[in-house]
XYZ file of C-alpha atoms in Angstrom:
544
model
C 11.082 22.954 73.229
C 8.851 21.458 75.722
C 5.312 21.594 76.968
C 4.648 22.651 80.550
C 1.642 21.147 82.303
C -0.050 21.750 85.634
C 1.761 23.765 88.152
C 1.005 21.754 91.275
C 2.293 21.798 94.935
C 4.317 25.046 94.574
C 5.511 24.928 97.918
C 4.881 28.740 98.483
C 1.375 28.557 99.861
C -0.907 26.933 97.620
C -1.774 24.572 94.604
C -2.585 25.597 91.124
C -5.147 23.362 89.134
C -4.836 25.577 86.165
C -3.418 23.829 83.222
C -0.912 25.869 81.255
C -0.191 25.131 77.536
C 2.666 27.748 77.224
C 5.627 26.547 75.255
C 9.089 27.576 76.452
C 12.573 26.739 75.732
C 14.340 24.707 78.531
C 17.664 25.905 77.473
C 16.750 29.463 78.258
C 16.786 30.397 81.985
C 15.902 33.769 83.519
C 18.919 33.456 85.828
C 21.651 33.246 83.095
C 24.595 30.663 83.019
C 26.994 33.528 83.311
C 25.209 34.620 86.629
C 25.133 31.178 87.929
C 28.888 30.224 87.209
C 30.796 33.495 87.110
C 29.059 35.480 90.065
C 29.669 34.453 93.727
C 26.712 34.369 96.160
C 28.572 36.501 98.803
C 25.700 38.595 100.284
C 23.839 37.402 103.232
C 20.497 38.376 104.503
C 22.011 40.882 106.734
C 24.007 42.351 104.284
C 20.991 42.778 101.769
C 18.869 44.652 104.431
C 21.723 46.860 105.610
C 22.688 47.765 102.046
C 19.160 49.279 101.622
C 19.296 50.935 105.049
C 22.567 52.330 104.384
C 21.574 53.687 100.948
C 18.252 55.219 102.272
C 19.837 56.865 105.389
C 22.341 59.495 104.464
C 22.653 63.105 103.699
C 18.729 63.426 103.176
C 18.315 62.544 106.679
C 21.200 64.158 108.469
C 21.585 67.397 106.437
C 18.369 67.640 104.389
C 15.574 67.626 107.092
C 16.101 71.304 107.846
C 15.302 72.441 104.341
C 12.117 70.294 104.540
C 10.938 72.005 107.718
C 11.937 75.396 106.341
C 9.914 74.577 103.059
C 6.769 72.782 104.465
C 6.885 73.503 108.260
C 6.905 70.864 110.925
C 3.463 69.278 110.080
C 3.864 69.822 106.379
C 7.133 68.030 106.260
C 5.882 65.211 108.554
C 2.880 64.641 106.139
C 5.095 64.770 103.078
C 7.558 62.190 104.426
C 4.462 60.031 105.488
C 3.122 60.225 102.022
C 6.352 59.244 100.453
C 6.917 56.626 102.998
C 3.575 54.924 101.870
C 4.948 55.021 98.176
C 8.260 53.369 99.240
C 6.202 50.766 101.071
C 4.385 49.649 97.829
C 7.514 50.094 95.748
C 9.466 47.724 98.192
C 6.656 45.045 98.146
C 6.370 45.267 94.507
C 10.212 44.821 94.016
C 10.155 41.905 96.481
C 7.362 39.905 94.682
C 8.873 40.311 91.208
C 12.444 39.527 92.472
C 11.400 36.375 94.362
C 10.224 35.065 90.813
C 12.884 36.622 88.865
C 16.183 36.824 91.028
C 18.374 38.321 88.176
C 21.348 40.645 88.205
C 19.977 44.274 87.323
C 16.644 43.710 89.251
C 14.046 45.818 87.805
C 15.915 46.652 84.607
C 15.906 43.089 83.619
C 12.270 42.452 84.820
C 11.146 44.995 82.416
C 12.551 43.105 79.481
C 10.637 39.991 80.524
C 7.387 41.898 81.549
C 7.119 45.105 79.442
C 9.355 45.538 76.382
C 13.132 44.939 75.753
C 13.375 48.795 74.589
C 12.245 49.778 77.992
C 14.895 47.621 79.529
C 17.496 49.311 77.346
C 16.412 52.928 78.071
C 15.934 52.354 81.822
C 19.127 50.295 82.086
C 21.432 52.907 80.552
C 19.684 55.652 82.569
C 20.375 53.761 85.749
C 24.000 53.294 84.502
C 24.560 56.792 83.806
C 23.076 58.086 86.921
C 25.177 55.662 89.058
C 28.313 56.402 87.019
C 28.070 60.195 87.721
C 26.919 59.503 91.446
C 30.319 58.108 92.350
C 32.248 61.339 91.538
C 29.447 63.268 93.010
C 29.578 61.448 96.374
C 33.443 61.751 96.340
C 33.197 65.557 95.861
C 30.645 65.715 98.681
C 33.064 63.785 100.778
C 35.722 66.195 100.068
C 33.511 69.201 101.254
C 32.800 67.270 104.533
C 36.569 66.571 105.114
C 37.214 70.363 104.546
C 34.913 70.999 107.480
C 37.959 69.919 109.682
C 40.845 70.904 107.457
C 40.664 73.064 104.348
C 44.457 73.655 103.973
C 45.265 70.463 102.104
C 44.670 70.404 98.243
C 41.240 68.711 97.686
C 42.843 66.559 95.010
C 44.566 64.685 97.574
C 41.363 63.622 99.344
C 39.727 62.841 95.860
C 42.766 60.288 95.283
C 42.355 58.636 98.695
C 38.504 58.268 98.367
C 38.810 56.963 94.871
C 41.521 54.346 95.982
C 39.223 53.250 98.664
C 36.281 52.938 96.455
C 38.234 50.880 93.947
C 39.390 48.480 96.663
C 35.773 47.993 97.947
C 34.484 47.489 94.319
C 37.036 45.052 93.237
C 37.275 42.653 96.204
C 34.919 39.762 97.069
C 31.350 40.955 97.002
C 31.032 39.815 100.750
C 33.535 42.624 101.688
C 31.311 45.278 100.143
C 28.504 43.575 102.157
C 30.530 43.958 105.524
C 31.656 47.448 104.856
C 27.910 48.551 104.165
C 26.784 46.546 107.260
C 29.228 48.519 109.342
C 28.259 51.970 107.956
C 24.655 51.181 108.284
C 25.133 50.211 111.932
C 26.868 53.713 112.523
C 24.082 55.469 110.816
C 21.401 53.702 112.917
C 23.285 54.373 116.083
C 23.620 57.986 115.045
C 19.796 58.203 114.189
C 18.829 56.667 117.619
C 21.254 58.887 119.559
C 20.276 62.201 118.053
C 16.624 61.295 118.378
C 17.240 60.676 122.101
C 19.218 63.735 122.279
C 16.444 65.736 120.637
C 13.960 64.576 123.028
C 16.078 65.414 126.018
C 16.506 68.836 124.848
C 12.891 69.215 123.996
C 11.743 68.029 127.237
C 14.028 70.269 129.188
C 16.661 67.857 130.185
C 19.558 70.292 129.433
C 20.353 72.496 132.475
C 19.486 76.029 132.043
C 17.330 75.383 128.930
C 13.541 75.642 128.918
C 11.198 72.816 127.937
C 10.098 73.431 124.197
C 7.405 70.715 123.819
C 5.448 71.627 120.586
C 6.265 75.360 120.799
C 7.455 75.718 117.351
C 4.293 73.972 116.052
C 2.231 77.031 117.485
C 4.831 79.785 116.672
C 5.577 80.290 113.750
C 3.037 77.448 113.090
C 2.728 73.865 111.804
C 2.769 74.935 108.078
C 4.739 77.273 105.859
C 3.397 79.488 103.139
C 5.509 78.675 100.024
C 5.239 80.835 96.936
C 1.541 81.588 97.450
C -0.538 82.797 100.360
C -3.200 81.231 102.597
C -4.226 77.590 102.377
C -2.928 77.305 98.816
C 0.524 78.373 99.885
C 0.605 75.951 102.808
C -0.411 73.167 100.344
C 2.439 74.072 98.049
C 4.904 73.932 100.948
C 3.593 70.442 101.716
C 3.979 69.308 98.044
C 7.484 70.915 97.796
C 8.676 68.693 100.544
C 7.653 65.550 98.789
C 10.412 65.957 96.099
C 12.946 66.252 98.836
C 11.536 63.224 100.534
C 11.677 61.141 97.376
C 15.436 61.819 97.073
C 15.921 61.078 100.603
C 14.592 57.622 100.269
C 16.468 57.066 97.040
C 18.560 53.846 97.214
C 15.920 51.474 98.797
C 15.237 50.048 95.174
C 18.860 49.019 94.808
C 18.838 46.132 97.509
C 17.811 43.555 94.713
C 20.498 44.808 92.087
C 22.836 42.016 93.204
C 20.058 39.321 93.429
C 22.289 36.769 91.787
C 25.007 37.370 94.225
C 22.686 36.948 97.187
C 22.339 33.712 99.089
C 18.580 32.326 98.688
C 17.462 35.513 96.995
C 13.808 34.183 96.581
C 13.509 34.393 100.299
C 15.983 36.828 101.567
C 15.276 39.777 99.190
C 11.318 39.813 99.811
C 12.146 39.559 103.600
C 14.586 42.467 103.345
C 12.016 44.511 101.306
C 9.381 43.928 103.838
C 11.497 44.877 106.929
C 13.657 47.667 105.398
C 10.834 50.070 104.351
C 9.323 50.019 107.956
C 12.645 50.750 109.537
C 13.739 53.418 107.215
C 10.283 55.105 107.377
C 10.247 54.958 111.292
C 13.814 56.507 111.364
C 12.763 59.301 109.132
C 9.368 59.933 110.786
C 10.824 60.044 114.225
C 13.818 62.280 113.122
C 11.603 64.785 111.347
C 9.063 64.892 114.160
C 11.916 65.763 116.671
C 13.374 68.210 114.379
C 10.113 69.954 114.049
C 10.179 70.399 117.773
C 13.703 71.707 118.159
C 14.181 74.341 115.294
C 11.827 77.029 114.225
C 10.712 76.782 110.557
C 11.835 80.426 110.071
C 15.408 79.958 111.419
C 17.854 81.327 108.987
C 20.299 78.755 109.648
C 18.270 76.053 107.961
C 18.961 77.663 104.633
C 22.738 76.922 105.077
C 23.873 75.116 102.004
C 27.457 74.369 103.027
C 27.107 70.711 102.523
C 28.610 69.829 105.989
C 27.338 69.272 109.344
C 26.812 73.017 109.707
C 23.400 72.797 107.808
C 22.170 69.911 110.057
C 19.118 70.734 112.060
C 20.395 68.423 114.843
C 23.695 70.328 114.921
C 21.926 73.658 115.114
C 19.634 72.233 118.087
C 22.796 70.837 119.698
C 24.579 74.148 119.493
C 21.871 76.023 120.985
C 21.753 73.622 123.866
C 25.586 73.955 124.224
C 26.428 70.370 123.294
C 29.814 70.974 121.450
C 30.653 67.415 120.465
C 27.659 66.798 118.068
C 28.982 68.782 114.896
C 31.924 66.697 114.383
C 30.050 63.415 115.183
C 27.487 64.202 112.596
C 29.890 65.305 109.993
C 31.890 62.067 110.593
C 28.916 59.895 110.073
C 27.769 61.849 107.020
C 31.100 61.393 105.567
C 30.686 57.694 105.844
C 27.211 58.237 104.262
C 28.912 59.786 101.240
C 31.299 56.895 100.821
C 28.602 54.492 101.422
C 26.439 56.076 98.726
C 29.317 55.920 96.357
C 29.818 52.126 97.055
C 26.180 51.594 96.367
C 26.340 53.505 93.253
C 29.248 51.230 92.062
C 27.228 48.190 93.027
C 24.135 49.366 91.194
C 26.001 50.795 88.120
C 28.199 47.674 87.636
C 25.535 45.073 88.045
C 23.074 47.004 85.877
C 25.757 47.239 83.148
C 26.436 43.383 83.660
C 22.717 42.732 83.208
C 22.572 44.758 80.101
C 25.506 42.921 78.660
C 23.766 39.624 79.409
C 20.802 40.594 77.306
C 23.037 42.072 74.350
C 22.128 45.707 75.221
C 25.908 46.348 76.203
C 29.163 44.907 74.763
C 29.853 41.263 75.788
C 33.347 42.174 77.250
C 31.415 43.483 80.279
C 30.694 39.998 81.171
C 34.158 39.270 82.289
C 34.794 38.527 85.905
C 37.491 37.859 88.414
C 37.892 34.506 90.180
C 35.991 35.998 93.040
C 32.924 36.782 90.907
C 33.344 40.631 90.345
C 32.568 42.033 86.886
C 35.872 43.758 86.716
C 35.367 45.353 83.218
C 32.266 46.895 84.558
C 34.074 48.195 87.647
C 36.920 49.611 85.637
C 34.677 51.581 83.289
C 32.762 52.994 86.248
C 35.890 53.807 88.184
C 37.108 55.688 85.089
C 34.106 58.000 85.587
C 35.110 58.552 89.250
C 38.045 60.768 88.052
C 35.528 63.336 87.237
C 35.506 64.159 90.960
C 38.894 66.090 90.245
C 36.686 68.704 88.697
C 36.000 69.790 92.314
C 39.311 71.454 92.364
C 38.010 74.068 90.027
C 34.939 76.040 90.642
C 33.958 76.471 87.085
C 34.543 72.781 86.269
C 32.461 71.882 89.442
C 29.547 73.867 87.958
C 29.655 71.914 84.752
C 29.981 68.677 86.648
C 26.998 69.361 88.633
C 24.943 70.168 85.547
C 25.908 66.529 84.285
C 24.700 65.207 87.573
C 21.522 67.201 87.407
C 20.534 65.263 83.931
C 19.512 62.107 85.974
C 18.249 63.857 89.123
C 14.698 62.480 88.198
C 16.076 59.006 87.822
C 14.898 57.839 91.221
C 11.220 58.407 90.288
C 11.713 56.780 86.896
C 13.220 53.663 88.575
C 10.236 53.605 91.011
C 7.840 53.894 88.144
C 9.435 50.913 86.420
C 9.377 48.803 89.570
C 5.632 49.506 89.941
C 4.882 48.953 86.196
C 6.730 45.470 86.244
C 4.766 44.400 89.169
C 1.358 45.562 87.676
C 2.383 43.695 84.448
C 3.146 40.607 86.418
C -0.239 40.591 88.255
C -2.113 41.125 84.854
C -0.239 38.294 83.219
C -0.946 35.853 86.234
C -4.742 36.582 85.815
C -4.557 36.409 82.029
C -3.029 33.010 82.071
C -5.170 31.843 84.767
C -2.708 31.555 87.788
C -3.765 32.488 91.209
C -1.712 35.218 92.991
C -0.682 32.954 95.635
C 1.196 30.787 93.206
C 4.056 33.579 93.342
C 6.884 32.519 95.671
C 5.999 35.702 97.731
C 2.948 37.729 97.776
C 0.663 39.992 99.816
C -3.050 40.600 99.150
C -2.843 44.387 99.080
C 0.107 44.656 96.701
C -1.788 44.922 93.440
C -3.447 48.186 94.893
C -0.311 49.415 96.204
C 1.538 49.298 92.972
C -1.272 51.341 91.111
C -0.913 53.895 94.058
C 2.841 54.002 93.607
C 2.788 54.266 89.961
C 0.206 56.972 89.778
C 1.744 58.919 92.910
C 5.293 58.799 91.301
C 4.105 59.963 87.852
C 2.261 62.913 89.523
C 5.330 63.880 91.537
C 7.724 63.539 88.417
C 5.602 65.930 86.570
C 5.022 68.602 89.201
C 8.366 68.042 91.261
C 9.641 71.229 89.573
C 6.552 73.320 89.762
C 8.397 76.199 91.571
C 10.452 77.113 88.383
C 7.255 77.918 86.499
C 6.071 80.589 89.138
C 6.916 84.278 88.847
C 10.322 85.216 89.562
C 11.597 81.645 90.431
C 12.940 80.356 87.142
C 16.218 78.480 87.349
C 17.672 76.616 84.517
C 19.527 74.140 86.699
C 16.288 73.353 88.644
C 14.252 72.868 85.337
C 17.100 70.578 84.082
C 17.134 68.417 87.335
C 13.403 68.235 87.430
C 12.565 67.362 83.793
C 15.267 66.648 81.325
C 15.713 63.210 82.204
C 12.265 62.447 81.200
C 12.706 63.174 77.423
C 16.191 61.540 77.421
C 14.595 58.362 78.579
C 11.746 58.581 76.049
C 14.139 59.291 73.200
C 16.380 56.411 74.025
C 13.306 54.164 74.280
C 11.813 55.240 70.897
C 15.088 55.151 69.226
C 15.885 51.545 70.231
C 12.313 50.492 69.570
C 12.470 51.856 65.977
C 16.020 50.472 65.302
C 15.448 47.025 66.687
C 11.650 46.965 66.087
C 10.920 45.526 69.365
C 7.325 44.703 70.422
C 5.531 44.995 73.770
C 5.359 41.739 75.552
C 1.961 40.330 75.295
C 0.397 39.328 78.706
C -0.329 35.869 77.174
C 3.551 35.546 76.223
C 4.968 36.538 79.540
C 6.581 33.147 80.546
C 4.692 32.520 83.887
C 4.810 28.851 83.571
C 8.595 28.704 83.086
C 9.393 31.163 85.861
C 7.205 29.248 88.381
C 8.865 26.029 87.303
C 12.421 27.490 87.704
C 11.393 28.729 91.236
C 9.989 25.428 92.276
C 13.046 23.561 91.082
C 15.639 26.093 92.300
C 17.833 24.067 94.960
C 18.341 27.367 96.890
C 14.533 28.130 97.114
C 14.151 26.845 100.643
C 12.140 28.520 103.345
C 14.292 30.428 105.833
C 14.528 28.609 109.253
C 12.416 30.355 112.017
C 14.638 32.320 114.255
C 15.294 31.549 118.005
C 13.367 33.634 120.235
C 16.170 35.989 121.046
C 16.826 37.075 117.463
C 13.286 38.214 117.104
C 14.235 41.087 119.410
C 17.143 42.195 116.888
C 15.600 45.141 115.212
C 18.448 45.691 112.893
C 18.295 42.567 110.729
């Protein structure tokens, strides 16, 4: 045991003159020895940023915007996505600040053990693992539906097998390969978003021969808002509020960029930098896309209610078809297919690294710590890929119904994860103040983040509790909607309470949070070096 004195000349923006007399164990490190020795730092800054972008830009953007327009109207949908975009901004900055201090595998799951309660880490961690384990067969099933848009004569089991094999290859090879695959997919998505936004503006402004200029015609008729469930202003507000649940799940994935922090080069600088940049780019893409969609397609267009799961339900495809552009459906379907595969890869990364992080802290069997010579936790990958065989249930309609009920169990997991990120950050800020450290002592900090985390925490709790409000209205009861909206909440609470009772864990006191040790580790981390300033031409690179 050793005494830690003044934290001075922290090298990240200030000097602390506050003496800390907290005792800590020099043999215990936040970044575990297994992480240091067994995992490979194969993810570069561009990989980390593109992993987040690839995860957030997917079916929610290409296929789901039409449903948001139909529910809330063009202005209601735009406001809903702007509001959730602000939440995502706060979550990203909170995640970046905590990760810069604790760059560990498992990200916010491990953070909650240090900052809140080991029981919370156990409950949230296994919820994340379960959700990601089921996301892989879910995305593979979605990929099969997308492939059948072109060819529905081949047995779906063939496509399931091919997609599983591809997923296994990406998961088990060096982490840098995964980074390059996601980098490529993200480039495709960004190019498609830019392309369809430009196409939409050309169509809207009358650039297609024989087609009139639309302008904001659909904002006037049928109107900027849609009445949802109720009539009048209350109905228009409910339409706007219903959009936010769609928006949350569209942005899902941005919180996973820090899951592989121990496999990222210079994580104390690269992950915060990625958090800062990614939210802005993703939000801009969504805002531009939904603004253009609102100008191209009427909110009362019956085709927006198409639930085929293929490009046929995309509002961009609907607009292109109306304009006589025939190539767009296949292009959109192809990129959405890469989105499904990308989402599957990201679920494998988040699920396996969370499971590895749980094993490090004794919340999962130790054999999950075994890694290949290239730093891949192969036992975690093996278990997760075993779950991918559930995708064969898509061959049978009855089995597929049961499978999606299993998926629905963790549909609220995104909001629970965001709540955890915000709570971790709030506890960190409170611990700094309690122990007398200035906020600028953190490796990375922004002055408004303490307020942003409270905003995100309260907003996420409200959306979580009200997200399924429609099922409680007259004539709208659906068991599957109720399950997907609420069942995950008692599941997490029961696991949390059960672990706390069995292990008799205690909430971490603000005075006992090891701030001094964390700052000391950050200061003496050989990789914690400022990123060199970019040459002038790289500053024009809007991608990474």
